Amino acid sequence: MNEGDKSVRGYDRLARPYGWLERSLFRGHLQRARLALLGDLPETKHALVLGDGDGRLLEQLCRAQPRCRVTSVDQSGQMLRRQRQRLERVGASDRVEWVHADARDFRPTASQYDLIVTAFFLDCFSRQELPSLLEQWLDGVRSGGVLYFVDFVQPRSGWRRSRAAGYLAIMHRVFRWQTGLPNRSLVDLIAVLDERPISLIKSTRHNHEMIVSRLYRVDH
């Protein structure tokens, strides 16, 4: 089995218990971080959502942006199935295009989207591959569009940093075991994003500074 197959099968297995596993380790902190800046998004006509798992953020995005059409990309067919079920329950599935693909292979049309959403997604990739992948995905966002980024970060110092290290070590072991996650430690995603032609609009931290929610303006 190659790494791609292992990743797909792993996320397919995790689709059903994913919400329970998240709550058991992080309670409601991850979902609060996903939704933290949703109300700060400008009116959006077309959004790209990458790797939203079981669709909890996607559902709330469609509620908050009732005129928005969404492209949701995920390599796991089971995760996409759960996303579709959520959106059908709220009557928004007709506004979503479901793309069953590895996001590495997804090349959006230039300037097609007003918004790109990456929630607990970029940490799935290595430091070496992220620059080119971000360039590929951000090329699909119009100049002046928005990147909505939510993910884990290392707190600056002290007991918060030590606490986060323990949580993140558990998370990486579980996902490496189940999905073949390449990273053995957290990539400094903020540093990677700082290399891109984007400008920070707003930022909030959660769960003792180990999770960040950020809005960026995309400048081409």
PDB file of C-alpha atoms in Angstrom, residues 30-213:
ATOM      1  CA  LEU A  30     -11.532  23.187  17.629  1.00  0.00           C
ATOM      2  CA  GLN A  31     -15.073  23.956  16.549  1.00  0.00           C
ATOM      3  CA  ARG A  32     -15.042  27.321  18.324  1.00  0.00           C
ATOM      4  CA  ALA A  33     -11.815  28.119  16.474  1.00  0.00           C
ATOM      5  CA  ARG A  34     -13.381  27.085  13.146  1.00  0.00           C
ATOM      6  CA  LEU A  35     -16.269  29.476  13.682  1.00  0.00           C
ATOM      7  CA  ALA A  36     -14.389  32.304  15.425  1.00  0.00           C
ATOM      8  CA  LEU A  37     -14.083  34.641  12.432  1.00  0.00           C
ATOM      9  CA  LEU A  38     -16.908  33.327  10.274  1.00  0.00           C
ATOM     10  CA  GLY A  39     -18.932  36.459  10.997  1.00  0.00           C
ATOM     11  CA  ASP A  40     -16.046  38.654   9.813  1.00  0.00           C
ATOM     12  CA  LEU A  41     -16.039  37.239   6.292  1.00  0.00           C
ATOM     13  CA  PRO A  42     -17.223  39.593   3.545  1.00  0.00           C
ATOM     14  CA  GLU A  43     -20.138  38.521   1.384  1.00  0.00           C
ATOM     15  CA  THR A  44     -18.827  35.641  -0.694  1.00  0.00           C
ATOM     16  CA  LYS A  45     -20.078  34.345  -4.042  1.00  0.00           C
ATOM     17  CA  HIS A  46     -17.737  31.393  -4.565  1.00  0.00           C
ATOM     18  CA  ALA A  47     -15.642  29.628  -1.931  1.00  0.00           C
ATOM     19  CA  LEU A  48     -13.088  26.824  -2.022  1.00  0.00           C
ATOM     20  CA  VAL A  49     -13.008  24.605   1.083  1.00  0.00           C
ATOM     21  CA  LEU A  50     -10.074  22.198   1.392  1.00  0.00           C
ATOM     22  CA  GLY A  51     -10.188  19.121   3.599  1.00  0.00           C
ATOM     23  CA  ASP A  52     -13.084  20.030   5.895  1.00  0.00           C
ATOM     24  CA  GLY A  53     -13.448  16.472   7.172  1.00  0.00           C
ATOM     25  CA  ASP A  54     -16.992  15.742   8.311  1.00  0.00           C
ATOM     26  CA  GLY A  55     -18.233  19.165   7.236  1.00  0.00           C
ATOM     27  CA  ARG A  56     -18.953  21.050  10.441  1.00  0.00           C
ATOM     28  CA  LEU A  57     -17.358  24.265   9.204  1.00  0.00           C
ATOM     29  CA  LEU A  58     -18.780  23.817   5.711  1.00  0.00           C
ATOM     30  CA  GLU A  59     -22.301  23.609   7.145  1.00  0.00           C
ATOM     31  CA  GLN A  60     -21.887  26.830   9.121  1.00  0.00           C
ATOM     32  CA  LEU A  61     -20.267  28.607   6.167  1.00  0.00           C
ATOM     33  CA  CYS A  62     -23.310  27.809   4.029  1.00  0.00           C
ATOM     34  CA  ARG A  63     -25.601  29.081   6.783  1.00  0.00           C
ATOM     35  CA  ALA A  64     -23.618  32.315   7.167  1.00  0.00           C
ATOM     36  CA  GLN A  65     -23.263  32.862   3.391  1.00  0.00           C
ATOM     37  CA  PRO A  66     -26.652  31.869   1.902  1.00  0.00           C
ATOM     38  CA  ARG A  67     -25.743  33.089  -1.612  1.00  0.00           C
ATOM     39  CA  CYS A  68     -22.351  31.427  -1.733  1.00  0.00           C
ATOM     40  CA  ARG A  69     -21.539  28.479  -3.980  1.00  0.00           C
ATOM     41  CA  VAL A  70     -18.845  26.188  -2.583  1.00  0.00           C
ATOM     42  CA  THR A  71     -16.324  23.735  -3.987  1.00  0.00           C
ATOM     43  CA  SER A  72     -15.389  21.195  -1.310  1.00  0.00           C
ATOM     44  CA  VAL A  73     -12.285  19.087  -1.954  1.00  0.00           C
ATOM     45  CA  ASP A  74     -11.447  15.992   0.106  1.00  0.00           C
ATOM     46  CA  GLN A  75      -9.522  12.799  -0.621  1.00  0.00           C
ATOM     47  CA  SER A  76     -11.829  10.745   1.625  1.00  0.00           C
ATOM     48  CA  GLY A  77     -15.064   9.578   0.056  1.00  0.00           C
ATOM     49  CA  GLN A  78     -16.490   8.827   3.503  1.00  0.00           C
ATOM     50  CA  MET A  79     -15.763  12.348   4.726  1.00  0.00           C
ATOM     51  CA  LEU A  80     -17.454  13.782   1.620  1.00  0.00           C
ATOM     52  CA  ARG A  81     -20.456  11.537   2.257  1.00  0.00           C
ATOM     53  CA  ARG A  82     -20.799  12.930   5.775  1.00  0.00           C
ATOM     54  CA  GLN A  83     -20.413  16.476   4.448  1.00  0.00           C
ATOM     55  CA  ARG A  84     -23.180  15.867   1.935  1.00  0.00           C
ATOM     56  CA  GLN A  85     -25.479  14.485   4.633  1.00  0.00           C
ATOM     57  CA  ARG A  86     -24.943  17.588   6.771  1.00  0.00           C
ATOM     58  CA  LEU A  87     -25.644  19.946   3.893  1.00  0.00           C
ATOM     59  CA  GLU A  88     -28.739  18.009   2.818  1.00  0.00           C
ATOM     60  CA  ARG A  89     -30.169  18.397   6.334  1.00  0.00           C
ATOM     61  CA  VAL A  90     -29.909  22.195   6.096  1.00  0.00           C
ATOM     62  CA  GLY A  91     -31.027  22.380   2.463  1.00  0.00           C
ATOM     63  CA  ALA A  92     -27.712  23.658   1.100  1.00  0.00           C
ATOM     64  CA  SER A  93     -26.269  20.645  -0.737  1.00  0.00           C
ATOM     65  CA  ASP A  94     -27.343  22.056  -4.131  1.00  0.00           C
ATOM     66  CA  ARG A  95     -24.851  24.916  -3.605  1.00  0.00           C
ATOM     67  CA  VAL A  96     -21.868  22.619  -3.114  1.00  0.00           C
ATOM     68  CA  GLU A  97     -19.680  20.946  -5.727  1.00  0.00           C
ATOM     69  CA  TRP A  98     -18.081  17.847  -4.206  1.00  0.00           C
ATOM     70  CA  VAL A  99     -14.600  17.027  -5.478  1.00  0.00           C
ATOM     71  CA  HIS A 100     -13.247  13.614  -4.448  1.00  0.00           C
ATOM     72  CA  ALA A 101      -9.517  14.151  -4.946  1.00  0.00           C
ATOM     73  CA  ASP A 102      -6.195  14.609  -3.227  1.00  0.00           C
ATOM     74  CA  ALA A 103      -5.905  18.380  -2.819  1.00  0.00           C
ATOM     75  CA  ARG A 104      -2.341  18.148  -4.145  1.00  0.00           C
ATOM     76  CA  ASP A 105      -3.868  17.355  -7.530  1.00  0.00           C
ATOM     77  CA  PHE A 106      -6.545  20.051  -7.408  1.00  0.00           C
ATOM     78  CA  ARG A 107      -5.628  23.023  -9.579  1.00  0.00           C
ATOM     79  CA  PRO A 108      -8.314  25.708  -9.476  1.00  0.00           C
ATOM     80  CA  THR A 109      -8.956  28.064 -12.354  1.00  0.00           C
ATOM     81  CA  ALA A 110      -7.084  31.340 -11.773  1.00  0.00           C
ATOM     82  CA  SER A 111      -9.061  33.921  -9.761  1.00  0.00           C
ATOM     83  CA  GLN A 112     -12.117  31.658  -9.604  1.00  0.00           C
ATOM     84  CA  TYR A 113     -12.847  32.084  -5.882  1.00  0.00           C
ATOM     85  CA  ASP A 114     -13.521  34.918  -3.449  1.00  0.00           C
ATOM     86  CA  LEU A 115     -12.572  32.791  -0.451  1.00  0.00           C
ATOM     87  CA  ILE A 116     -10.395  29.788   0.365  1.00  0.00           C
ATOM     88  CA  VAL A 117     -10.881  27.934   3.664  1.00  0.00           C
ATOM     89  CA  THR A 118      -8.215  25.727   5.287  1.00  0.00           C
ATOM     90  CA  ALA A 119      -9.250  24.559   8.752  1.00  0.00           C
ATOM     91  CA  PHE A 120      -6.898  22.034  10.394  1.00  0.00           C
ATOM     92  CA  PHE A 121      -5.721  21.142   6.909  1.00  0.00           C
ATOM     93  CA  LEU A 122      -2.339  22.698   6.174  1.00  0.00           C
ATOM     94  CA  ASP A 123      -0.774  20.812   9.092  1.00  0.00           C
ATOM     95  CA  CYS A 124      -1.246  17.631   7.017  1.00  0.00           C
ATOM     96  CA  PHE A 125       1.577  18.641   4.659  1.00  0.00           C
ATOM     97  CA  SER A 126       5.333  18.840   5.001  1.00  0.00           C
ATOM     98  CA  ARG A 127       7.319  22.070   5.233  1.00  0.00           C
ATOM     99  CA  GLN A 128       8.945  21.237   1.904  1.00  0.00           C
ATOM    100  CA  GLU A 129       5.738  20.846  -0.105  1.00  0.00           C
ATOM    101  CA  LEU A 130       3.626  23.636   1.415  1.00  0.00           C
ATOM    102  CA  PRO A 131       5.077  26.625  -0.502  1.00  0.00           C
ATOM    103  CA  SER A 132       4.282  25.195  -3.936  1.00  0.00           C
ATOM    104  CA  LEU A 133       0.903  23.848  -2.815  1.00  0.00           C
ATOM    105  CA  LEU A 134      -0.127  27.195  -1.337  1.00  0.00           C
ATOM    106  CA  GLU A 135       0.900  28.934  -4.544  1.00  0.00           C
ATOM    107  CA  GLN A 136      -1.211  26.449  -6.510  1.00  0.00           C
ATOM    108  CA  TRP A 137      -4.331  26.888  -4.349  1.00  0.00           C
ATOM    109  CA  LEU A 138      -4.041  30.639  -3.802  1.00  0.00           C
ATOM    110  CA  ASP A 139      -3.791  31.135  -7.549  1.00  0.00           C
ATOM    111  CA  GLY A 140      -7.476  30.247  -7.583  1.00  0.00           C
ATOM    112  CA  VAL A 141      -8.380  33.223  -5.368  1.00  0.00           C
ATOM    113  CA  ARG A 142      -9.005  36.601  -6.955  1.00  0.00           C
ATOM    114  CA  SER A 143      -6.840  39.528  -5.901  1.00  0.00           C
ATOM    115  CA  GLY A 144      -8.489  41.022  -2.840  1.00  0.00           C
ATOM    116  CA  GLY A 145     -10.073  37.706  -1.923  1.00  0.00           C
ATOM    117  CA  VAL A 146      -9.740  36.088   1.501  1.00  0.00           C
ATOM    118  CA  LEU A 147      -7.903  33.125   3.009  1.00  0.00           C
ATOM    119  CA  TYR A 148      -9.602  31.790   6.154  1.00  0.00           C
ATOM    120  CA  PHE A 149      -6.940  29.836   8.042  1.00  0.00           C
ATOM    121  CA  VAL A 150      -7.527  27.844  11.238  1.00  0.00           C
ATOM    122  CA  ASP A 151      -4.890  25.519  12.662  1.00  0.00           C
ATOM    123  CA  PHE A 152      -2.585  24.516  15.476  1.00  0.00           C
ATOM    124  CA  VAL A 153       0.381  26.675  16.442  1.00  0.00           C
ATOM    125  CA  GLN A 154       3.044  26.451  19.113  1.00  0.00           C
ATOM    126  CA  PRO A 155       2.425  28.885  21.991  1.00  0.00           C
ATOM    127  CA  ARG A 156       5.247  31.344  22.492  1.00  0.00           C
ATOM    128  CA  SER A 157       6.640  30.077  25.802  1.00  0.00           C
ATOM    129  CA  GLY A 158       6.037  28.770  29.298  1.00  0.00           C
ATOM    130  CA  TRP A 159       3.516  26.219  30.499  1.00  0.00           C
ATOM    131  CA  ARG A 160       1.271  26.811  27.478  1.00  0.00           C
ATOM    132  CA  ARG A 161       4.035  25.655  25.147  1.00  0.00           C
ATOM    133  CA  SER A 162       4.694  22.534  27.242  1.00  0.00           C
ATOM    134  CA  ARG A 163       0.980  21.732  27.417  1.00  0.00           C
ATOM    135  CA  ALA A 164       0.573  22.147  23.666  1.00  0.00           C
ATOM    136  CA  ALA A 165       3.583  19.910  23.000  1.00  0.00           C
ATOM    137  CA  GLY A 166       1.879  17.060  24.843  1.00  0.00           C
ATOM    138  CA  TYR A 167      -1.421  17.440  22.988  1.00  0.00           C
ATOM    139  CA  LEU A 168       0.278  17.780  19.617  1.00  0.00           C
ATOM    140  CA  ALA A 169       2.484  14.729  20.213  1.00  0.00           C
ATOM    141  CA  ILE A 170      -0.618  12.598  20.846  1.00  0.00           C
ATOM    142  CA  MET A 171      -2.356  14.006  17.784  1.00  0.00           C
ATOM    143  CA  HIS A 172       0.614  13.357  15.495  1.00  0.00           C
ATOM    144  CA  ARG A 173       1.016   9.785  16.749  1.00  0.00           C
ATOM    145  CA  VAL A 174      -2.647   8.969  16.153  1.00  0.00           C
ATOM    146  CA  PHE A 175      -2.777  10.476  12.669  1.00  0.00           C
ATOM    147  CA  ARG A 176       0.616   9.050  11.659  1.00  0.00           C
ATOM    148  CA  TRP A 177      -0.627   5.601  12.741  1.00  0.00           C
ATOM    149  CA  GLN A 178      -3.975   5.888  10.974  1.00  0.00           C
ATOM    150  CA  THR A 179      -3.176   7.962   7.891  1.00  0.00           C
ATOM    151  CA  GLY A 180       0.591   7.980   7.396  1.00  0.00           C
ATOM    152  CA  LEU A 181       0.833  11.685   8.277  1.00  0.00           C
ATOM    153  CA  PRO A 182       4.373  12.662   7.215  1.00  0.00           C
ATOM    154  CA  ASN A 183       5.062  15.184   9.967  1.00  0.00           C
ATOM    155  CA  ARG A 184       6.451  14.119  13.320  1.00  0.00           C
ATOM    156  CA  SER A 185       6.113  17.622  14.726  1.00  0.00           C
ATOM    157  CA  LEU A 186       4.082  20.724  13.953  1.00  0.00           C
ATOM    158  CA  VAL A 187       5.205  22.783  10.967  1.00  0.00           C
ATOM    159  CA  ASP A 188       5.462  26.527  11.670  1.00  0.00           C
ATOM    160  CA  LEU A 189       2.500  27.347   9.452  1.00  0.00           C
ATOM    161  CA  ILE A 190       2.512  31.051  10.285  1.00  0.00           C
ATOM    162  CA  ALA A 191       6.075  31.324   8.967  1.00  0.00           C
ATOM    163  CA  VAL A 192       5.060  29.509   5.788  1.00  0.00           C
ATOM    164  CA  LEU A 193       2.093  31.836   5.277  1.00  0.00           C
ATOM    165  CA  ASP A 194       4.272  34.880   5.909  1.00  0.00           C
ATOM    166  CA  GLU A 195       6.209  33.920   2.772  1.00  0.00           C
ATOM    167  CA  ARG A 196       3.111  34.222   0.588  1.00  0.00           C
ATOM    168  CA  PRO A 197       1.697  37.425  -1.007  1.00  0.00           C
ATOM    169  CA  ILE A 198      -1.051  37.762   1.616  1.00  0.00           C
ATOM    170  CA  SER A 199      -1.805  40.370   4.274  1.00  0.00           C
ATOM    171  CA  LEU A 200      -3.163  39.638   7.742  1.00  0.00           C
ATOM    172  CA  ILE A 201      -6.595  41.136   8.403  1.00  0.00           C
ATOM    173  CA  LYS A 202      -7.546  39.658  11.772  1.00  0.00           C
ATOM    174  CA  SER A 203      -6.241  36.991  14.155  1.00  0.00           C
ATOM    175  CA  THR A 204      -7.503  35.289  17.325  1.00  0.00           C
ATOM    176  CA  ARG A 205      -5.977  32.565  19.514  1.00  0.00           C
ATOM    177  CA  HIS A 206      -7.772  29.801  21.387  1.00  0.00           C
ATOM    178  CA  ASN A 207      -7.248  26.994  23.902  1.00  0.00           C
ATOM    179  CA  HIS A 208      -4.322  28.593  25.736  1.00  0.00           C
ATOM    180  CA  GLU A 209      -2.801  29.901  22.485  1.00  0.00           C
ATOM    181  CA  MET A 210      -2.361  26.523  20.757  1.00  0.00           C
ATOM    182  CA  ILE A 211      -4.963  27.215  18.045  1.00  0.00           C
ATOM    183  CA  VAL A 212      -5.167  30.267  15.811  1.00  0.00           C
ATOM    184  CA  SER A 213      -7.926  31.594  13.532  1.00  0.00           C
TER     185      SER A 213
END
